[in-house]
PDB file of C-alpha atoms in Angstrom:
ATOM      1  CA  UNK H   1      -0.028   0.023  -0.008  1.00 61.00           C
ATOM      2  CA  UNK H   2       1.440   3.505  -0.694  1.00 82.00           C
ATOM      3  CA  UNK H   3       1.913   5.704   2.444  1.00 88.00           C
ATOM      4  CA  UNK H   4      -0.073   8.752   0.683  1.00 94.00           C
ATOM      5  CA  UNK H   5      -3.086   7.046  -0.552  1.00 94.00           C
ATOM      6  CA  UNK H   6      -5.147   8.772   2.198  1.00 94.00           C
ATOM      7  CA  UNK H   7      -3.994  12.086   0.958  1.00 95.00           C
ATOM      8  CA  UNK H   8      -6.261  11.743  -1.951  1.00 95.00           C
ATOM      9  CA  UNK H   9      -9.018  10.439  -0.115  1.00 94.00           C
ATOM     10  CA  UNK H  10      -8.478   6.771  -0.076  1.00 94.00           C
ATOM     11  CA  UNK H  11      -7.858   6.344   3.721  1.00 90.00           C
ATOM     12  CA  UNK H  12     -10.261   3.726   4.170  1.00 90.00           C
ATOM     13  CA  UNK H  13      -8.513   1.445   1.848  1.00 89.00           C
ATOM     14  CA  UNK H  14      -6.223  -0.158   4.245  1.00 84.00           C
ATOM     15  CA  UNK H  15      -5.691  -4.134   3.059  1.00 88.00           C
ATOM     16  CA  UNK H  16      -3.818  -4.947   0.087  1.00 89.00           C
ATOM     17  CA  UNK H  17      -6.594  -6.786  -1.713  1.00 91.00           C
ATOM     18  CA  UNK H  18      -8.828  -3.765  -1.389  1.00 91.00           C
ATOM     19  CA  UNK H  19      -6.267  -1.657  -3.113  1.00 92.00           C
ATOM     20  CA  UNK H  20      -5.732  -4.303  -5.795  1.00 91.00           C
ATOM     21  CA  UNK H  21      -9.879  -4.337  -6.508  1.00 92.00           C
ATOM     22  CA  UNK H  22      -9.789  -0.365  -6.620  1.00 92.00           C
ATOM     23  CA  UNK H  23      -6.968   0.015  -8.806  1.00 92.00           C
ATOM     24  CA  UNK H  24      -8.700  -2.675 -11.108  1.00 91.00           C
ATOM     25  CA  UNK H  25     -11.882  -0.628 -11.401  1.00 91.00           C
ATOM     26  CA  UNK H  26      -9.976   2.714 -11.952  1.00 91.00           C
ATOM     27  CA  UNK H  27      -8.197   0.701 -14.848  1.00 89.00           C
ATOM     28  CA  UNK H  28     -11.345  -0.530 -16.384  1.00 86.00           C
ATOM     29  CA  UNK H  29     -13.024   2.914 -16.045  1.00 84.00           C
ATOM     30  CA  UNK H  30     -10.237   5.052 -17.751  1.00 82.00           C
ATOM     31  CA  UNK H  31     -10.038   5.179 -21.415  1.00 63.00           C
ATOM     32  CA  UNK H  32      -7.144   7.282 -21.884  1.00 73.00           C
ATOM     33  CA  UNK H  33      -3.838   5.505 -22.001  1.00 84.00           C
ATOM     34  CA  UNK H  34      -0.552   6.606 -22.940  1.00 88.00           C
ATOM     35  CA  UNK H  35       2.166   4.240 -24.288  1.00 87.00           C
ATOM     36  CA  UNK H  36       5.463   4.423 -25.534  1.00 87.00           C
ATOM     37  CA  UNK H  37       7.925   1.856 -27.072  1.00 82.00           C
ATOM     38  CA  UNK H  38      11.033   1.746 -25.130  1.00 80.00           C
ATOM     39  CA  UNK H  39      12.758  -0.786 -26.986  1.00 80.00           C
ATOM     40  CA  UNK H  40      11.557  -3.113 -29.756  1.00 78.00           C
ATOM     41  CA  UNK H  41      10.238  -5.847 -27.655  1.00 81.00           C
ATOM     42  CA  UNK H  42       9.210  -3.635 -24.612  1.00 83.00           C
ATOM     43  CA  UNK H  43       6.824  -0.684 -23.920  1.00 87.00           C
ATOM     44  CA  UNK H  44       5.837   1.311 -20.987  1.00 89.00           C
ATOM     45  CA  UNK H  45       2.134   2.236 -20.403  1.00 91.00           C
ATOM     46  CA  UNK H  46       0.825   4.958 -18.234  1.00 92.00           C
ATOM     47  CA  UNK H  47      -2.947   5.153 -16.902  1.00 92.00           C
ATOM     48  CA  UNK H  48      -3.771   8.203 -14.989  1.00 93.00           C
ATOM     49  CA  UNK H  49      -7.393   7.918 -13.223  1.00 92.00           C
ATOM     50  CA  UNK H  50      -8.511  11.156 -11.962  1.00 93.00           C
ATOM     51  CA  UNK H  51     -10.948  10.994  -8.758  1.00 93.00           C
ATOM     52  CA  UNK H  52     -11.219  14.711  -8.498  1.00 94.00           C
ATOM     53  CA  UNK H  53     -10.128  17.508 -10.456  1.00 93.00           C
ATOM     54  CA  UNK H  54      -6.104  17.626 -10.514  1.00 93.00           C
ATOM     55  CA  UNK H  55      -6.257  14.693  -8.152  1.00 95.00           C
ATOM     56  CA  UNK H  56      -5.998  10.552  -8.498  1.00 94.00           C
ATOM     57  CA  UNK H  57      -3.702   7.671  -8.913  1.00 94.00           C
ATOM     58  CA  UNK H  58      -1.376   6.745 -11.740  1.00 94.00           C
ATOM     59  CA  UNK H  59      -0.551   3.476 -12.860  1.00 93.00           C
ATOM     60  CA  UNK H  60       2.273   2.350 -14.709  1.00 92.00           C
ATOM     61  CA  UNK H  61       3.211  -0.903 -16.351  1.00 91.00           C
ATOM     62  CA  UNK H  62       3.421  -2.756 -19.763  1.00 90.00           C
ATOM     63  CA  UNK H  63       1.034  -3.748 -22.058  1.00 87.00           C
ATOM     64  CA  UNK H  64       1.772  -7.386 -23.503  1.00 82.00           C
ATOM     65  CA  UNK H  65       0.962  -9.117 -27.066  1.00 80.00           C
ATOM     66  CA  UNK H  66      -2.569  -9.418 -26.267  1.00 78.00           C
ATOM     67  CA  UNK H  67      -2.958  -5.903 -25.348  1.00 78.00           C
ATOM     68  CA  UNK H  68      -3.503  -6.763 -21.351  1.00 84.00           C
ATOM     69  CA  UNK H  69      -2.072  -3.863 -19.026  1.00 88.00           C
ATOM     70  CA  UNK H  70       0.206  -5.485 -16.673  1.00 89.00           C
ATOM     71  CA  UNK H  71       0.594  -3.206 -13.696  1.00 90.00           C
ATOM     72  CA  UNK H  72       3.862  -2.721 -12.051  1.00 91.00           C
ATOM     73  CA  UNK H  73       3.436   0.278  -9.674  1.00 92.00           C
ATOM     74  CA  UNK H  74       1.021   3.161  -8.600  1.00 94.00           C
ATOM     75  CA  UNK H  75       1.257   6.425  -6.758  1.00 95.00           C
ATOM     76  CA  UNK H  76      -1.424   9.218  -5.717  1.00 95.00           C
ATOM     77  CA  UNK H  77      -0.921  12.377  -7.555  1.00 96.00           C
ATOM     78  CA  UNK H  78      -1.812  15.978  -7.190  1.00 96.00           C
ATOM     79  CA  UNK H  79      -1.601  18.793  -9.920  1.00 95.00           C
ATOM     80  CA  UNK H  80      -1.603  22.581  -9.787  1.00 94.00           C
ATOM     81  CA  UNK H  81      -1.446  25.365 -12.044  1.00 92.00           C
ATOM     82  CA  UNK H  82       0.773  27.773 -10.067  1.00 93.00           C
ATOM     83  CA  UNK H  83       4.899  27.768 -11.033  1.00 94.00           C
ATOM     84  CA  UNK H  84       6.486  27.491  -7.957  1.00 94.00           C
ATOM     85  CA  UNK H  85      10.217  27.744  -9.373  1.00 93.00           C
ATOM     86  CA  UNK H  86      11.929  29.058 -12.422  1.00 91.00           C
ATOM     87  CA  UNK H  87      15.493  28.167 -11.236  1.00 90.00           C
ATOM     88  CA  UNK H  88      17.779  25.827 -13.131  1.00 90.00           C
ATOM     89  CA  UNK H  89      16.238  22.030 -12.544  1.00 93.00           C
ATOM     90  CA  UNK H  90      18.025  18.853 -13.479  1.00 93.00           C
ATOM     91  CA  UNK H  91      16.452  15.663 -13.534  1.00 95.00           C
ATOM     92  CA  UNK H  92      17.914  12.168 -12.942  1.00 94.00           C
ATOM     93  CA  UNK H  93      16.263   8.469 -13.191  1.00 93.00           C
ATOM     94  CA  UNK H  94      15.713   6.582 -10.137  1.00 91.00           C
ATOM     95  CA  UNK H  95      17.785   3.351  -9.742  1.00 88.00           C
ATOM     96  CA  UNK H  96      14.900   1.070  -9.092  1.00 85.00           C
ATOM     97  CA  UNK H  97      12.418   1.702 -11.919  1.00 87.00           C
ATOM     98  CA  UNK H  98      11.545   4.266 -14.721  1.00 87.00           C
ATOM     99  CA  UNK H  99      10.734   6.876 -12.317  1.00 92.00           C
ATOM    100  CA  UNK H 100      12.671  10.240 -12.031  1.00 94.00           C
ATOM    101  CA  UNK H 101      13.508  12.837  -9.384  1.00 95.00           C
ATOM    102  CA  UNK H 102      13.964  16.684 -10.267  1.00 95.00           C
ATOM    103  CA  UNK H 103      16.737  18.911  -8.233  1.00 95.00           C
ATOM    104  CA  UNK H 104      16.216  22.586  -7.872  1.00 93.00           C
ATOM    105  CA  UNK H 105      18.862  24.712  -6.547  1.00 86.00           C
ATOM    106  CA  UNK H 106      16.311  26.867  -5.058  1.00 84.00           C
ATOM    107  CA  UNK H 107      18.057  30.038  -2.639  1.00 80.00           C
ATOM    108  CA  UNK H 108      14.976  30.860  -1.375  1.00 80.00           C
ATOM    109  CA  UNK H 109      14.452  27.743   0.825  1.00 82.00           C
ATOM    110  CA  UNK H 110      18.210  27.318   1.446  1.00 75.00           C
ATOM    111  CA  UNK H 111      18.504  23.848   0.211  1.00 80.00           C
ATOM    112  CA  UNK H 112      18.829  22.014  -2.956  1.00 86.00           C
ATOM    113  CA  UNK H 113      15.200  20.821  -3.214  1.00 93.00           C
ATOM    114  CA  UNK H 114      14.461  17.434  -4.534  1.00 94.00           C
ATOM    115  CA  UNK H 115      11.038  16.207  -5.725  1.00 96.00           C
ATOM    116  CA  UNK H 116       9.430  13.269  -7.443  1.00 96.00           C
ATOM    117  CA  UNK H 117       8.621  14.088 -10.874  1.00 96.00           C
ATOM    118  CA  UNK H 118       4.975  13.653 -11.957  1.00 95.00           C
ATOM    119  CA  UNK H 119       5.448  13.980 -15.595  1.00 93.00           C
ATOM    120  CA  UNK H 120       8.248  11.295 -16.035  1.00 92.00           C
ATOM    121  CA  UNK H 121       6.427   9.710 -18.685  1.00 91.00           C
ATOM    122  CA  UNK H 122       6.276  12.954 -20.703  1.00 92.00           C
ATOM    123  CA  UNK H 123      10.319  13.432 -19.861  1.00 94.00           C
ATOM    124  CA  UNK H 124      10.809  10.127 -21.284  1.00 92.00           C
ATOM    125  CA  UNK H 125       8.983  10.651 -24.224  1.00 90.00           C
ATOM    126  CA  UNK H 126      10.750  13.567 -25.087  1.00 91.00           C
ATOM    127  CA  UNK H 127      14.261  11.913 -24.277  1.00 90.00           C
ATOM    128  CA  UNK H 128      13.271   8.995 -26.935  1.00 88.00           C
ATOM    129  CA  UNK H 129      12.362  11.644 -29.345  1.00 87.00           C
ATOM    130  CA  UNK H 130      15.227  13.564 -29.129  1.00 89.00           C
ATOM    131  CA  UNK H 131      13.350  16.660 -27.980  1.00 90.00           C
ATOM    132  CA  UNK H 132      14.416  19.398 -25.527  1.00 89.00           C
ATOM    133  CA  UNK H 133      14.232  18.267 -22.031  1.00 90.00           C
ATOM    134  CA  UNK H 134      15.189  21.591 -20.720  1.00 91.00           C
ATOM    135  CA  UNK H 135      13.214  22.827 -17.864  1.00 94.00           C
ATOM    136  CA  UNK H 136      12.036  26.336 -17.744  1.00 93.00           C
ATOM    137  CA  UNK H 137       9.744  26.078 -14.475  1.00 94.00           C
ATOM    138  CA  UNK H 138       8.494  23.658 -12.199  1.00 96.00           C
ATOM    139  CA  UNK H 139       5.015  23.294 -10.635  1.00 96.00           C
ATOM    140  CA  UNK H 140       5.244  21.737  -7.155  1.00 96.00           C
ATOM    141  CA  UNK H 141       2.769  19.732  -4.968  1.00 97.00           C
ATOM    142  CA  UNK H 142       2.612  17.906  -1.899  1.00 96.00           C
ATOM    143  CA  UNK H 143       1.027  15.170  -0.511  1.00 97.00           C
ATOM    144  CA  UNK H 144       0.418  15.121   3.623  1.00 96.00           C
ATOM    145  CA  UNK H 145      -0.541  12.047   5.762  1.00 94.00           C
ATOM    146  CA  UNK H 146      -1.441  14.278   8.493  1.00 94.00           C
ATOM    147  CA  UNK H 147      -0.919  18.283   9.645  1.00 95.00           C
ATOM    148  CA  UNK H 148      -2.272  20.855  11.766  1.00 95.00           C
ATOM    149  CA  UNK H 149      -3.281  24.504  11.506  1.00 95.00           C
ATOM    150  CA  UNK H 150      -1.365  27.099  13.257  1.00 93.00           C
ATOM    151  CA  UNK H 151      -2.683  30.683  14.114  1.00 88.00           C
ATOM    152  CA  UNK H 152      -0.911  33.461  12.109  1.00 85.00           C
ATOM    153  CA  UNK H 153       1.795  35.824  13.494  1.00 79.00           C
ATOM    154  CA  UNK H 154       0.425  39.547  13.939  1.00 74.00           C
ATOM    155  CA  UNK H 155       2.387  41.700  11.517  1.00 73.00           C
ATOM    156  CA  UNK H 156       1.930  45.466  10.748  1.00 71.00           C
ATOM    157  CA  UNK H 157       2.097  46.336   6.875  1.00 75.00           C
ATOM    158  CA  UNK H 158       5.667  47.951   7.635  1.00 78.00           C
ATOM    159  CA  UNK H 159       6.675  44.836   9.193  1.00 69.00           C
ATOM    160  CA  UNK H 160       5.354  42.583   6.037  1.00 67.00           C
ATOM    161  CA  UNK H 161       7.288  44.973   3.719  1.00 75.00           C
ATOM    162  CA  UNK H 162      10.450  45.069   5.872  1.00 73.00           C
ATOM    163  CA  UNK H 163      10.292  41.055   5.725  1.00 71.00           C
ATOM    164  CA  UNK H 164       9.929  41.008   1.664  1.00 71.00           C
ATOM    165  CA  UNK H 165      12.803  43.514   1.444  1.00 75.00           C
ATOM    166  CA  UNK H 166      14.989  41.422   3.540  1.00 72.00           C
ATOM    167  CA  UNK H 167      14.242  38.071   1.959  1.00 70.00           C
ATOM    168  CA  UNK H 168      14.996  39.700  -1.376  1.00 75.00           C
ATOM    169  CA  UNK H 169      18.375  40.909   0.084  1.00 73.00           C
ATOM    170  CA  UNK H 170      19.081  37.675   1.501  1.00 71.00           C
ATOM    171  CA  UNK H 171      18.522  35.866  -1.810  1.00 71.00           C
ATOM    172  CA  UNK H 172      20.579  38.173  -3.546  1.00 75.00           C
ATOM    173  CA  UNK H 173      23.557  37.527  -0.929  1.00 71.00           C
ATOM    174  CA  UNK H 174      22.882  33.832  -1.505  1.00 71.00           C
ATOM    175  CA  UNK H 175      23.443  34.080  -5.115  1.00 72.00           C
ATOM    176  CA  UNK H 176      26.528  36.231  -4.664  1.00 76.00           C
ATOM    177  CA  UNK H 177      28.056  33.742  -2.302  1.00 75.00           C
ATOM    178  CA  UNK H 178      27.450  30.743  -4.415  1.00 71.00           C
ATOM    179  CA  UNK H 179      29.529  32.466  -7.154  1.00 77.00           C
ATOM    180  CA  UNK H 180      32.580  32.850  -4.610  1.00 82.00           C
ATOM    181  CA  UNK H 181      32.164  36.544  -3.122  1.00 81.00           C
ATOM    182  CA  UNK H 182      33.832  36.435  -0.107  1.00 82.00           C
ATOM    183  CA  UNK H 183      31.877  39.979   1.013  1.00 81.00           C
ATOM    184  CA  UNK H 184      28.453  38.319   0.680  1.00 78.00           C
ATOM    185  CA  UNK H 185      29.665  34.991   2.381  1.00 80.00           C
ATOM    186  CA  UNK H 186      31.051  37.372   5.548  1.00 82.00           C
ATOM    187  CA  UNK H 187      27.714  39.256   5.443  1.00 82.00           C
ATOM    188  CA  UNK H 188      25.697  35.977   5.690  1.00 74.00           C
ATOM    189  CA  UNK H 189      27.803  34.707   8.508  1.00 82.00           C
ATOM    190  CA  UNK H 190      27.579  37.714  10.478  1.00 83.00           C
ATOM    191  CA  UNK H 191      23.550  37.661   9.968  1.00 79.00           C
ATOM    192  CA  UNK H 192      23.422  34.314  10.827  1.00 78.00           C
ATOM    193  CA  UNK H 193      25.286  34.796  14.059  1.00 84.00           C
ATOM    194  CA  UNK H 194      22.665  37.918  14.976  1.00 82.00           C
ATOM    195  CA  UNK H 195      19.824  35.809  14.059  1.00 76.00           C
ATOM    196  CA  UNK H 196      21.041  32.512  16.488  1.00 75.00           C
ATOM    197  CA  UNK H 197      21.395  35.145  19.360  1.00 83.00           C
ATOM    198  CA  UNK H 198      18.047  36.795  18.980  1.00 78.00           C
ATOM    199  CA  UNK H 199      16.270  33.527  18.687  1.00 73.00           C
ATOM    200  CA  UNK H 200      18.117  32.255  21.811  1.00 79.00           C
ATOM    201  CA  UNK H 201      16.902  35.128  23.748  1.00 80.00           C
ATOM    202  CA  UNK H 202      13.508  35.030  22.808  1.00 75.00           C
ATOM    203  CA  UNK H 203      12.827  31.311  22.868  1.00 73.00           C
ATOM    204  CA  UNK H 204      13.300  31.781  26.530  1.00 79.00           C
ATOM    205  CA  UNK H 205       9.913  33.475  26.876  1.00 79.00           C
ATOM    206  CA  UNK H 206       8.183  32.961  23.521  1.00 75.00           C
ATOM    207  CA  UNK H 207       7.209  29.755  21.903  1.00 73.00           C
ATOM    208  CA  UNK H 208       8.819  28.874  18.799  1.00 71.00           C
ATOM    209  CA  UNK H 209       6.126  29.130  16.295  1.00 74.00           C
ATOM    210  CA  UNK H 210       5.714  32.811  17.408  1.00 75.00           C
ATOM    211  CA  UNK H 211       9.314  33.307  16.257  1.00 72.00           C
ATOM    212  CA  UNK H 212       9.440  31.044  12.979  1.00 75.00           C
ATOM    213  CA  UNK H 213       7.027  32.202  10.522  1.00 77.00           C
ATOM    214  CA  UNK H 214       7.595  29.599   7.888  1.00 83.00           C
ATOM    215  CA  UNK H 215      10.044  26.742   7.357  1.00 85.00           C
ATOM    216  CA  UNK H 216      11.206  24.114   5.033  1.00 88.00           C
ATOM    217  CA  UNK H 217      13.310  21.460   6.167  1.00 90.00           C
ATOM    218  CA  UNK H 218      14.118  17.889   4.933  1.00 91.00           C
ATOM    219  CA  UNK H 219      12.405  15.122   6.978  1.00 89.00           C
ATOM    220  CA  UNK H 220      13.397  11.347   7.467  1.00 83.00           C
ATOM    221  CA  UNK H 221      15.923   9.539   5.200  1.00 87.00           C
ATOM    222  CA  UNK H 222      13.963   9.884   2.227  1.00 86.00           C
ATOM    223  CA  UNK H 223      15.292  12.918   0.138  1.00 89.00           C
ATOM    224  CA  UNK H 224      11.968  14.156  -1.407  1.00 93.00           C
ATOM    225  CA  UNK H 225      10.245  14.399   2.208  1.00 95.00           C
ATOM    226  CA  UNK H 226      10.070  17.586   3.919  1.00 95.00           C
ATOM    227  CA  UNK H 227       8.742  19.355   7.402  1.00 94.00           C
ATOM    228  CA  UNK H 228       6.885  22.391   6.250  1.00 94.00           C
ATOM    229  CA  UNK H 229       5.238  25.676   7.874  1.00 94.00           C
ATOM    230  CA  UNK H 230       3.760  27.923   5.400  1.00 93.00           C
ATOM    231  CA  UNK H 231       0.975  30.693   4.981  1.00 93.00           C
ATOM    232  CA  UNK H 232      -2.152  29.484   3.676  1.00 96.00           C
ATOM    233  CA  UNK H 233      -3.064  31.790   0.711  1.00 95.00           C
ATOM    234  CA  UNK H 234      -6.170  29.523  -1.060  1.00 96.00           C
ATOM    235  CA  UNK H 235      -8.230  26.767   0.219  1.00 97.00           C
ATOM    236  CA  UNK H 236     -10.071  24.613  -2.142  1.00 96.00           C
ATOM    237  CA  UNK H 237     -12.135  21.429  -1.048  1.00 96.00           C
ATOM    238  CA  UNK H 238     -11.992  18.531  -3.210  1.00 96.00           C
ATOM    239  CA  UNK H 239     -14.401  15.423  -3.106  1.00 96.00           C
ATOM    240  CA  UNK H 240     -13.032  11.995  -4.199  1.00 95.00           C
ATOM    241  CA  UNK H 241     -15.952  10.656  -6.376  1.00 93.00           C
ATOM    242  CA  UNK H 242     -15.306   7.122  -5.664  1.00 93.00           C
ATOM    243  CA  UNK H 243     -14.697   7.233  -1.720  1.00 93.00           C
ATOM    244  CA  UNK H 244     -16.681  10.513  -1.343  1.00 94.00           C
ATOM    245  CA  UNK H 245     -13.928  11.619   1.393  1.00 95.00           C
ATOM    246  CA  UNK H 246     -13.286  15.448   1.331  1.00 96.00           C
ATOM    247  CA  UNK H 247      -9.661  16.479   0.665  1.00 97.00           C
ATOM    248  CA  UNK H 248      -8.365  19.978   1.440  1.00 97.00           C
ATOM    249  CA  UNK H 249      -5.995  21.381  -1.718  1.00 97.00           C
ATOM    250  CA  UNK H 250      -4.184  24.200   0.215  1.00 97.00           C
ATOM    251  CA  UNK H 251      -1.957  26.577  -1.646  1.00 97.00           C
ATOM    252  CA  UNK H 252       0.454  27.930   0.888  1.00 96.00           C
ATOM    253  CA  UNK H 253       3.415  30.378   0.740  1.00 92.00           C
ATOM    254  CA  UNK H 254       6.583  29.067   2.338  1.00 90.00           C
ATOM    255  CA  UNK H 255       9.842  31.040   2.150  1.00 85.00           C
ATOM    256  CA  UNK H 256       8.415  33.032  -0.390  1.00 84.00           C
ATOM    257  CA  UNK H 257       7.787  29.935  -2.691  1.00 90.00           C
ATOM    258  CA  UNK H 258       4.114  29.173  -3.596  1.00 94.00           C
ATOM    259  CA  UNK H 259       3.016  25.394  -3.770  1.00 95.00           C
ATOM    260  CA  UNK H 260      -0.041  23.047  -2.937  1.00 97.00           C
ATOM    261  CA  UNK H 261      -0.587  20.440  -0.431  1.00 97.00           C
ATOM    262  CA  UNK H 262      -3.113  17.752  -0.353  1.00 97.00           C
ATOM    263  CA  UNK H 263      -4.462  16.534   2.634  1.00 97.00           C
ATOM    264  CA  UNK H 264      -7.828  14.629   3.847  1.00 96.00           C
ATOM    265  CA  UNK H 265     -10.173  16.588   5.738  1.00 95.00           C
ATOM    266  CA  UNK H 266     -10.083  14.063   8.492  1.00 94.00           C
ATOM    267  CA  UNK H 267      -6.182  14.081   8.810  1.00 95.00           C
ATOM    268  CA  UNK H 268      -6.003  18.050   9.291  1.00 96.00           C
ATOM    269  CA  UNK H 269      -6.081  19.333  12.961  1.00 95.00           C
ATOM    270  CA  UNK H 270      -7.760  22.666  13.052  1.00 94.00           C
ATOM    271  CA  UNK H 271      -9.964  24.828  10.407  1.00 94.00           C
ATOM    272  CA  UNK H 272      -7.941  25.906   7.210  1.00 96.00           C
ATOM    273  CA  UNK H 273      -8.332  29.689   6.912  1.00 94.00           C
ATOM    274  CA  UNK H 274      -6.569  32.241   4.482  1.00 94.00           C
ATOM    275  CA  UNK H 275      -4.055  33.687   6.609  1.00 91.00           C
ATOM    276  CA  UNK H 276      -3.425  30.805   9.001  1.00 94.00           C
ATOM    277  CA  UNK H 277      -0.293  28.445   8.626  1.00 95.00           C
ATOM    278  CA  UNK H 278      -0.045  24.802   7.814  1.00 96.00           C
ATOM    279  CA  UNK H 279       2.439  22.651   9.589  1.00 95.00           C
ATOM    280  CA  UNK H 280       3.152  19.105   8.474  1.00 95.00           C
ATOM    281  CA  UNK H 281       5.068  16.437   6.693  1.00 95.00           C
ATOM    282  CA  UNK H 282       5.067  16.473   2.950  1.00 96.00           C
ATOM    283  CA  UNK H 283       6.174  14.026   0.030  1.00 96.00           C
ATOM    284  CA  UNK H 284       7.139  16.648  -2.815  1.00 96.00           C
ATOM    285  CA  UNK H 285       5.975  16.020  -6.271  1.00 96.00           C
ATOM    286  CA  UNK H 286       6.558  18.211  -9.161  1.00 95.00           C
ATOM    287  CA  UNK H 287       5.446  18.840 -12.855  1.00 96.00           C
ATOM    288  CA  UNK H 288       8.349  19.962 -15.034  1.00 95.00           C
ATOM    289  CA  UNK H 289       7.490  22.780 -17.741  1.00 95.00           C
ATOM    290  CA  UNK H 290       9.582  21.927 -20.607  1.00 93.00           C
ATOM    291  CA  UNK H 291      10.875  24.499 -23.401  1.00 88.00           C
ATOM    292  CA  UNK H 292       9.497  23.982 -26.655  1.00 80.00           C
TER     293      UNK H 292
END
């Protein structure tokens, strides 16, 4: 069973036999299939079963000589139209199977961001056809098993503008430091020392979530799992047409980067409202927008 099936409204399916029956039903009901010939005697087939707008399960396998689909693996997905990043992105194949990971050197989150490529089938198709695989933008989404809603921090308009300017300046310094600017490195080091001392003083009297506005941290040993705290800028409810479970599609702003998170209503503690914050662990996915 896939760990994040509950994130797209299939939380009631707990046994392997139940999930196998579900996948068989979805396979029969979906008319559209994509297939590419990888080698003369082998092919790759993808079935994308949508259970709500922009949300569902992808099944990947091979079609045999009789035209029968042989499922090899599946995963839940969530798609979005918002562009999250336009920095340089590299794509690499996973060792185990024909799936791909994307890597963004995103200075806004302060780490090399790794995500599971949702449109890996399109990437492979382009590769086989010798078409450009250069990525011009990435639309990020995340699936979460459980999360909670945090109250927003009270900020004046002046504080909000000041924070935006500071974030922009820090991004510029990080870019300069990456290119070998020693003055930028020294400035960043001094800023980090000052920030550490300020946080050390404040944490004695304040709750940590009143100090940390948003955060983006790797979580566990899997490289595409993260713990995030982000401000909710849009809330959409989606109903799974098969299980009738309600799933929240939350648009978050985290470290000045926008992406979507899908989580089942019953697994979210609190009421999601624009302006409040979401905290939870996510499995990061992304759809690459390729240059024509």
